[in-house]
Each structure stands twice: as structure tokens, then as C-alpha cells.
Amino acid sequence: MSVGIGLRVGSIVSHTVIASNDAGTPDPIVIVRDTVLHVGSDGSTVLGGAGQDGVTEHTLSGFLSRVGEPEGVAASDGTRYRAEDVVATAISSLLHECEPLPDHGGRDGGTPHVWATYPSNWDPETVADLRESLDYGGMPQITLVSDAEASCAWFESEVAETPGQLIGTYHADDAGTSVSLVRSGVLVGRSFRFPAGSGTSPTAQLSTALGAFGWLPSNLDAVIVTGDGLVARDTVALKGVATALTDRLGVHSVVGPGPEQAAALGAAILAAGFQTPAMAIRRIGLPPSYDVTEVISAIPGSVREVREVTDAHERSSLLTASAVGAIQAVSDVDADDDQEGDDDAPSGGGRPLVLAGALALIAAVALIGAVLVFLL
């Protein structure tokens, strides 16, 4: 059994998920904390709660949306910090609640892997800023993944019936919505951001994202609806979005668990080693109790008939006879084609070629028969 840890810093609440993707394992462990970072007078930090024994010197909140901005984010006492450093510290605080990590249980046999998510609408430069802060803070082992890709990993691991799907994610927060498309587990291009009050419906927003890549709503296999902030508390509204998408686009739509937990769950599943399969793996279905199937035994000169021949000379004769029979069948088909074709067809058409090929094949089979006689 392999175990993975998924972390997600949200605008209001943050999540730590410890999960395994193996069948029959216990349900994931979910830890939820308010996205408020308490900084003590000694420099210690803790995420959520009321700080450590009331020794909090100042607090920080609302920093997720400020990542990448040069002015940073201001603490309660006016001190300014780089927002990406604050997010990295929040991730460290979430991970600290899982420590000490065991030296086994990971997908490669060692310490469990840790994946953390970031908003899907972030540009590469913003993601790079967070990556730099994590490395600087001594957390290079943490893998970053977008909310959309992580949410789709949860869906493909727990809900989807077929692999390699095109899945849309509709993520609503207090500032607007983000629409992303994920195909076979990988984010397709950029996410589309629609500010709050834009006046466009969820159906129109999803259609816009699809149209940018030349796709139609019929190309979608599923849509995952997630939320963040105060919007995520209105589960009735989010369910209404999923229902509207299903009714108007005819696509399977679901509301992610939480609905803020879907990305953290998916990150933990990915950390445990889940990989999106590119194609379905199906059994061939041949009965294992038979040495020779009915299909094979129905072929002239089949394996069953060859097994009944014990004399080496008879065996080579059988192989040659089978080849002659096959060549005769080809010749008969060719003759039928000539009768149905143009009577004025020039001489020297396909028949001499077929005959030459037949003679060559007979010679080759005869040679094989001679070799078998020599060997046996």
C-alpha cells in the first residue's frame, strides 16, 4: 500500500489530505485549517486556530491572491511580506501536522510523497515564484500541480469509468470563475478567467473555453464543479451550476467533495502514485482451458492437424498441400475479379503476377518442408 499527502492553501480554508489509492484501504484523513497565518514573537508560525498560547505577534490573511505581486501582502501590524513566501510558510505549516513522516509507505518504498496545489489560472511566472519560495524554505521535495489537474485526478480515480477523457473544471470563487480543460490528466493550454459580474452563464463560459481549442460541448466527457471562499459555502448554488451544465450541454457534471477538498484529495492520490491511464486495459477473453480454440482448429492445416501427423515426410507434404490450397483460393478470387472487370483489359495484367507469386510461395514452402525433413 502506498500513501500520499496532498496540500491545498485556499483563500479562506486550507486542507491536508493523507490518502492511498489502493483498493480496500481506509478513507482519507482530512485536516482543515483557516487560512490565517499566525506569527509569534520568536518567528514561529502556525496556520489556523488562535496561534500558540496567545503569543501571536501578528497575523496574515488574504495572501493567496497576492502571489507574484511586487508589493507583497501586509500583516496585521503593517509588516509586509512576499505573498509567495507566506504561502510557502502556510504549506510548511500544513505539512508539519503530518510530521514526523515515516521512512516507508511512499510509492517508491520510502517517505510518502507530498503534492501541493495552486490556482489553475496562475501563469507560469507566478507558479515559478511559489516554486522558488518552497525551495528557499527547504521544501524542494514538494511537487506542485494545478487545482484542475488534481481535481481531475480525483475524478478519474474515483468516478470515471473510461480513461483518457476530456474533462472540464468549473471553479467558482469570490472574485470570479476559472474554467479549465484537462485531457488525459494534463491541463490543456491556459485556464479562462471570468471576473464576477461578467454576465456570462456557466454554459457560455465553458463553451468559450472549448471553442478556443476547436472543440464542441459534445467532445466533453465530464465537468467537475468546485468552489473556494464564501462561494463554496453555497453548495445549493454549485449543485445548480452542475445541473444546468448537464441539462444544457448534455454532459456528466459533478460537484467536487467539499467542494474545496477535491483538489487536495486529487493531490494526495497523485502523490500516492496514481497515473491517468491513456487507454482502457481489457482482457482478450480467450478461454484459458483450451490449447486450441475453435477458430484455430477450423483452419485447414491447423495446429491440431499437424499434431496428428507423426511422419516427417507427411508433415512436410501437409504444409505444402496447405500452401497450395491457399494459393488456389487466391487464384479463384482473382479469376472472379477478372470476369467482372473490363473485357478490354490489356494482357499481362494481374494474373501472371499472382501466378509468379504462387510459384515462389510454393518453392519457399517446399524448402521449409525439406528443412523439416532434414532436421527430423
Coordinates of C-alpha atoms in Angstrom, one line a residue:
M1 CA 0.0 0.0 0.0
S2 CA 1.4 3.4 -1.0
V3 CA 0.4 6.6 0.8
G4 CA 0.4 10.2 -0.5
I5 CA 0.0 13.6 1.1
G6 CA -2.0 16.4 -0.7
L7 CA -1.9 20.0 0.5
R8 CA -4.0 23.0 -0.7
V9 CA -3.9 26.5 0.6
G10 CA -7.3 28.1 -0.1
S11 CA -8.5 31.7 0.2
I12 CA -10.4 31.0 3.4
V13 CA -9.7 27.4 4.5
S14 CA -6.8 25.1 3.7
H15 CA -6.6 21.3 3.6
T16 CA -4.2 18.5 4.3
V17 CA -5.2 15.1 3.0
I18 CA -3.4 11.8 3.6
A19 CA -4.7 9.1 1.3
S20 CA -4.0 5.9 -0.5
N21 CA -5.2 5.0 -4.0
D22 CA -5.2 1.2 -3.3
A23 CA -8.5 -0.6 -3.1
G24 CA -9.7 -1.6 0.3
T25 CA -7.6 1.0 2.2
P26 CA -9.1 3.3 4.9
D27 CA -10.8 6.5 3.9
P28 CA -8.5 9.6 3.5
I29 CA -7.6 11.6 6.6
V30 CA -8.6 15.3 6.0
I31 CA -7.3 18.2 8.2
V32 CA -8.9 21.6 7.7
R33 CA -7.4 24.9 8.9
D34 CA -8.4 28.5 8.5
T35 CA -6.1 30.3 6.0
V36 CA -4.8 32.7 8.7
L37 CA -1.1 32.6 9.4
H38 CA -0.1 33.4 13.0
V39 CA 3.5 34.7 13.5
G40 CA 4.9 34.5 17.0
S41 CA 7.4 36.9 18.6
D42 CA 10.0 34.2 18.2
G43 CA 9.3 33.9 14.5
S44 CA 7.4 30.6 14.9
T45 CA 4.3 30.3 12.6
V46 CA 1.1 28.3 12.8
L47 CA -1.8 28.1 10.3
G48 CA -5.3 28.5 11.6
G49 CA -6.6 28.5 15.2
A50 CA -5.7 31.2 17.6
G51 CA -2.0 30.9 17.5
Q52 CA 0.3 29.3 20.0
D53 CA -0.8 30.0 23.6
G54 CA -1.8 33.6 22.7
V55 CA 1.8 34.7 21.9
T56 CA 0.9 35.7 18.3
E57 CA 2.6 38.9 17.4
H58 CA 0.7 39.5 14.1
T59 CA -1.4 37.6 11.6
L60 CA -1.6 37.4 7.8
S61 CA -4.6 36.5 5.6
G62 CA -5.7 37.1 2.0
F63 CA -2.2 36.3 0.7
L64 CA -3.0 33.6 -1.8
S65 CA -4.4 36.1 -4.4
R66 CA -1.4 38.3 -3.9
V67 CA 1.3 35.9 -5.0
G68 CA 3.6 37.4 -7.6
E69 CA 2.7 41.0 -6.8
P70 CA 5.7 43.1 -6.1
E71 CA 4.1 45.0 -3.2
G72 CA 3.5 41.7 -1.3
V73 CA 1.0 41.4 1.5
A74 CA 0.7 43.4 4.8
A75 CA 0.4 41.7 8.2
S76 CA -1.9 42.9 10.9
D77 CA 0.9 45.1 12.3
G78 CA 1.8 46.6 8.9
T79 CA 4.8 44.4 8.2
R80 CA 5.0 43.5 4.6
Y81 CA 5.9 40.1 3.3
R82 CA 6.3 38.5 -0.1
A83 CA 3.0 36.7 -0.6
E84 CA 4.6 33.6 -2.2
D85 CA 6.8 33.3 0.9
V86 CA 3.7 33.4 3.1
V87 CA 2.0 30.7 1.0
A88 CA 5.1 28.5 1.2
T89 CA 5.1 29.0 5.0
A90 CA 1.4 28.0 5.1
I91 CA 2.2 24.9 3.1
S92 CA 5.1 24.1 5.6
S93 CA 2.6 24.5 8.5
L94 CA 0.2 22.1 6.9
L95 CA 2.9 19.6 6.3
H96 CA 4.2 20.0 9.8
E97 CA 0.9 18.5 11.1
C98 CA 1.8 15.2 9.4
E99 CA 5.4 15.0 10.8
P100 CA 7.3 13.1 11.6
L101 CA 6.8 11.4 8.3
P102 CA 7.6 7.6 8.2
D103 CA 10.5 6.4 6.3
H104 CA 8.3 3.9 4.4
G105 CA 4.8 3.9 2.8
G106 CA 5.7 6.0 -0.2
R107 CA 5.1 4.9 -3.7
D108 CA 8.8 4.1 -4.1
G109 CA 9.1 2.4 -0.7
G110 CA 10.5 5.5 1.1
T111 CA 8.9 8.5 2.7
P112 CA 5.4 9.4 1.4
H113 CA 5.5 11.9 -1.4
V114 CA 3.9 15.4 -1.0
W115 CA 2.0 17.3 -3.7
A116 CA 0.6 20.8 -3.2
T117 CA -1.9 22.6 -5.5
Y118 CA -2.0 26.1 -6.8
P119 CA -4.9 28.0 -8.6
S120 CA -5.3 26.9 -12.2
N121 CA -5.5 30.4 -13.6
W122 CA -1.9 31.3 -12.4
D123 CA 0.6 32.0 -15.1
P124 CA 3.9 30.1 -15.3
E125 CA 5.8 33.1 -13.7
T126 CA 3.5 33.0 -10.6
V127 CA 3.9 29.3 -10.3
A128 CA 7.7 29.8 -10.6
D129 CA 7.6 32.3 -7.7
L130 CA 6.0 29.8 -5.4
R131 CA 8.4 27.1 -6.5
E132 CA 11.3 29.4 -5.6
S133 CA 9.9 30.1 -2.2
L134 CA 9.3 26.4 -1.5
D135 CA 12.9 25.6 -2.5
Y136 CA 14.2 28.5 -0.4
G137 CA 12.2 27.3 2.6
G138 CA 13.8 23.8 2.4
M139 CA 10.9 22.1 0.7
P140 CA 12.2 21.1 -2.7
Q141 CA 10.6 17.6 -2.3
I142 CA 7.1 19.1 -2.7
T143 CA 5.6 18.7 -6.2
L144 CA 3.3 21.4 -7.5
V145 CA 0.1 20.7 -9.5
S146 CA -2.8 22.8 -10.6
D147 CA -6.1 22.6 -8.9
A148 CA -7.8 21.5 -12.1
E149 CA -5.3 18.6 -12.7
A150 CA -5.6 17.5 -9.1
S151 CA -9.4 17.6 -9.2
C152 CA -9.5 15.6 -12.4
A153 CA -7.2 13.0 -10.8
W154 CA -9.7 12.6 -8.0
F155 CA -12.5 12.2 -10.6
E156 CA -10.6 9.7 -12.8
S157 CA -9.6 7.7 -9.7
E158 CA -12.9 7.6 -8.0
V159 CA -15.7 8.3 -10.6
A160 CA -14.7 7.9 -14.2
E161 CA -15.3 4.7 -16.0
T162 CA -13.2 5.2 -19.1
P163 CA -9.6 6.6 -19.3
G164 CA -8.2 9.4 -21.4
Q165 CA -11.2 11.7 -21.0
L166 CA -11.6 15.4 -21.8
I167 CA -12.7 16.9 -18.5
G168 CA -13.7 20.5 -17.8
T169 CA -13.4 22.1 -14.4
Y170 CA -15.6 25.0 -13.4
H171 CA -14.1 26.7 -10.3
A172 CA -16.0 29.5 -8.6
D173 CA -14.6 31.8 -6.0
D174 CA -15.4 35.2 -4.6
A175 CA -13.6 37.1 -7.4
G176 CA -15.0 35.2 -10.4
T177 CA -14.7 31.8 -12.1
S178 CA -12.0 29.8 -13.7
V179 CA -12.7 27.3 -16.5
S180 CA -10.0 24.7 -17.3
L181 CA -9.8 21.8 -19.7
V182 CA -7.8 18.7 -18.7
R183 CA -7.2 15.9 -21.2
S184 CA -5.7 12.6 -20.1
G185 CA -4.6 14.2 -16.8
V186 CA -2.8 17.2 -18.4
L187 CA -4.0 20.8 -18.4
V188 CA -4.8 21.9 -22.0
G189 CA -3.4 25.4 -22.6
R190 CA -4.3 28.1 -20.2
S191 CA -7.4 28.5 -17.9
F192 CA -10.0 31.0 -18.8
R193 CA -10.8 33.6 -16.1
F194 CA -14.2 35.3 -15.9
P195 CA -14.5 38.1 -13.3
A196 CA -17.5 38.2 -11.0
G197 CA -20.4 40.0 -12.5
S198 CA -19.3 39.4 -16.1
G199 CA -22.9 38.5 -17.0
T200 CA -22.0 35.3 -18.8
S201 CA -23.5 32.0 -17.8
P202 CA -21.5 28.9 -16.8
T203 CA -22.6 27.2 -20.1
A204 CA -21.3 30.2 -22.1
Q205 CA -18.1 30.3 -20.2
L206 CA -17.4 26.6 -20.7
S207 CA -18.4 26.9 -24.4
T208 CA -15.9 29.7 -24.8
A209 CA -13.1 27.6 -23.4
L210 CA -14.0 24.7 -25.7
G211 CA -14.2 26.9 -28.7
A212 CA -10.8 28.3 -28.2
F213 CA -9.3 24.9 -28.9
G214 CA -11.8 24.0 -31.7
W215 CA -13.9 21.6 -29.5
L216 CA -17.6 21.3 -29.1
P217 CA -19.6 20.6 -25.9
S218 CA -20.1 17.1 -27.3
N219 CA -16.4 16.5 -27.0
L220 CA -16.6 16.8 -23.2
D221 CA -16.8 13.6 -21.1
A222 CA -17.4 15.3 -17.8
V223 CA -17.4 18.6 -15.8
I224 CA -16.3 19.0 -12.2
V225 CA -17.7 22.0 -10.3
T226 CA -15.6 23.2 -7.4
G227 CA -15.5 26.3 -5.3
D228 CA -13.4 28.4 -2.9
G229 CA -14.1 31.2 -0.4
L230 CA -17.6 32.2 0.6
V231 CA -19.0 30.9 -2.7
A232 CA -18.0 27.4 -1.7
R233 CA -20.4 27.6 1.3
D234 CA -23.4 27.8 -1.1
T235 CA -23.5 24.2 -2.1
V236 CA -27.0 24.6 -3.4
A237 CA -25.8 27.1 -5.9
L238 CA -22.9 24.9 -7.0
K239 CA -25.2 22.0 -7.4
G240 CA -27.4 24.2 -9.6
V241 CA -24.4 25.0 -11.8
A242 CA -23.7 21.3 -12.2
T243 CA -27.4 20.6 -13.1
A244 CA -27.5 23.5 -15.6
L245 CA -24.4 22.2 -17.3
T246 CA -25.9 18.7 -17.5
D247 CA -29.2 19.9 -18.9
R248 CA -27.9 22.4 -21.4
L249 CA -24.7 20.6 -22.6
G250 CA -25.7 17.0 -22.0
V251 CA -22.5 16.3 -20.1
H252 CA -22.0 14.4 -16.9
S253 CA -21.4 17.1 -14.2
V254 CA -20.5 16.5 -10.6
V255 CA -19.7 18.8 -7.6
G256 CA -16.4 18.0 -6.1
P257 CA -16.3 16.9 -2.5
G258 CA -16.1 19.7 0.0
P259 CA -16.3 21.3 -2.6
E260 CA -12.9 22.8 -1.7
Q261 CA -11.4 19.4 -0.9
A262 CA -11.4 17.9 -4.4
A263 CA -8.0 19.3 -5.4
A264 CA -6.4 18.3 -2.1
L265 CA -7.8 14.8 -2.4
G266 CA -6.5 14.6 -6.0
A267 CA -3.1 15.8 -5.0
A268 CA -2.9 13.1 -2.3
I269 CA -3.9 10.5 -4.9
L270 CA -1.3 11.7 -7.3
A271 CA 1.3 11.7 -4.6
A272 CA 0.4 8.0 -3.8
G273 CA 1.3 7.1 -7.4
F274 CA -1.9 7.4 -9.4
Q275 CA -1.3 7.9 -13.1
T276 CA -4.1 8.6 -15.6
P277 CA -4.3 5.6 -18.0
A278 CA -4.2 6.6 -21.7
M279 CA -6.4 3.7 -22.8
A280 CA -8.6 1.0 -21.3
I281 CA -7.0 -2.3 -20.4
R282 CA -9.3 -5.2 -21.3
R283 CA -8.9 -8.9 -21.2
I284 CA -8.7 -10.7 -24.5
G285 CA -11.3 -13.2 -23.3
L286 CA -9.8 -16.4 -24.8
P287 CA -10.8 -19.5 -22.7
P288 CA -7.6 -20.5 -20.8
S289 CA -8.6 -24.1 -20.5
Y290 CA -8.2 -24.9 -24.2
D291 CA -4.9 -25.5 -26.1
V292 CA -6.5 -24.8 -29.4
T293 CA -9.5 -22.6 -29.9
E294 CA -12.4 -23.3 -32.3
V295 CA -11.2 -20.5 -34.6
I296 CA -7.7 -22.0 -35.0
S297 CA -9.0 -25.6 -35.3
A298 CA -11.3 -24.6 -38.2
I299 CA -8.3 -23.6 -40.4
P300 CA -7.1 -26.2 -42.8
G301 CA -3.7 -27.5 -41.8
S302 CA -4.2 -26.2 -38.3
V303 CA -2.1 -26.9 -35.3
R304 CA -4.4 -29.8 -34.3
E305 CA -4.0 -31.5 -37.7
V306 CA -0.2 -31.0 -37.6
R307 CA 0.0 -32.7 -34.2
E308 CA -1.8 -35.7 -35.6
V309 CA 1.0 -36.2 -38.3
T310 CA 4.0 -38.1 -36.9
D311 CA 6.0 -38.8 -40.1
A312 CA 8.4 -36.1 -41.1
H313 CA 7.7 -36.6 -44.8
E314 CA 3.9 -36.5 -44.3
R315 CA 4.4 -33.3 -42.2
S316 CA 6.2 -31.5 -45.0
S317 CA 3.7 -32.7 -47.5
L318 CA 0.9 -31.4 -45.4
L319 CA 2.5 -28.0 -45.1
T320 CA 3.0 -27.9 -48.9
A321 CA -0.6 -29.0 -49.5
S322 CA -1.9 -26.3 -47.3
A323 CA 0.1 -23.7 -49.1
V324 CA -1.2 -24.9 -52.5
G325 CA -4.8 -24.8 -51.2
A326 CA -4.3 -21.2 -50.0
I327 CA -2.8 -20.2 -53.4
Q328 CA -5.6 -21.9 -55.3
A329 CA -8.1 -19.9 -53.2
V330 CA -6.3 -16.6 -54.1
S331 CA -6.3 -17.6 -57.8
D332 CA -10.0 -18.4 -57.8
V333 CA -10.8 -14.9 -56.3
D334 CA -8.5 -13.3 -58.9
A335 CA -10.3 -15.1 -61.7
D336 CA -13.7 -13.9 -60.4
D337 CA -12.4 -10.3 -60.4
D338 CA -11.2 -10.6 -64.0
Q339 CA -14.6 -11.8 -65.2
E340 CA -16.3 -8.9 -63.5
G341 CA -13.7 -6.4 -64.9
D342 CA -13.3 -4.8 -68.2
D343 CA -13.1 -7.3 -71.1
D344 CA -10.7 -5.0 -72.9
A345 CA -8.2 -5.1 -70.1
P346 CA -4.7 -5.5 -71.6
S347 CA -3.0 -8.8 -71.5
G348 CA -0.3 -9.3 -68.9
G349 CA -2.5 -7.9 -66.1
G350 CA -2.6 -9.2 -62.6
R351 CA -2.8 -13.0 -63.2
P352 CA 0.9 -13.6 -64.3
L353 CA 1.9 -11.7 -61.1
V354 CA -0.3 -13.9 -59.0
L355 CA 1.0 -17.0 -60.7
A356 CA 4.6 -16.0 -60.2
G357 CA 3.9 -15.2 -56.6
A358 CA 2.2 -18.5 -56.2
L359 CA 5.1 -20.4 -57.7
A360 CA 7.5 -18.5 -55.4
L361 CA 5.4 -19.3 -52.4
I362 CA 5.2 -23.0 -53.3
A363 CA 9.0 -23.1 -53.7
A364 CA 9.5 -21.4 -50.3
V365 CA 7.1 -23.8 -48.6
A366 CA 8.8 -26.8 -50.2
L367 CA 12.1 -25.6 -49.0
I368 CA 10.8 -25.3 -45.5
G369 CA 9.4 -28.8 -45.8
A370 CA 12.8 -30.1 -46.9
V371 CA 14.5 -28.4 -43.9
L372 CA 12.0 -30.0 -41.6
V373 CA 12.7 -33.4 -43.1
F374 CA 16.4 -32.9 -42.7
L375 CA 16.1 -31.8 -39.1
L376 CA 13.7 -34.5 -38.1

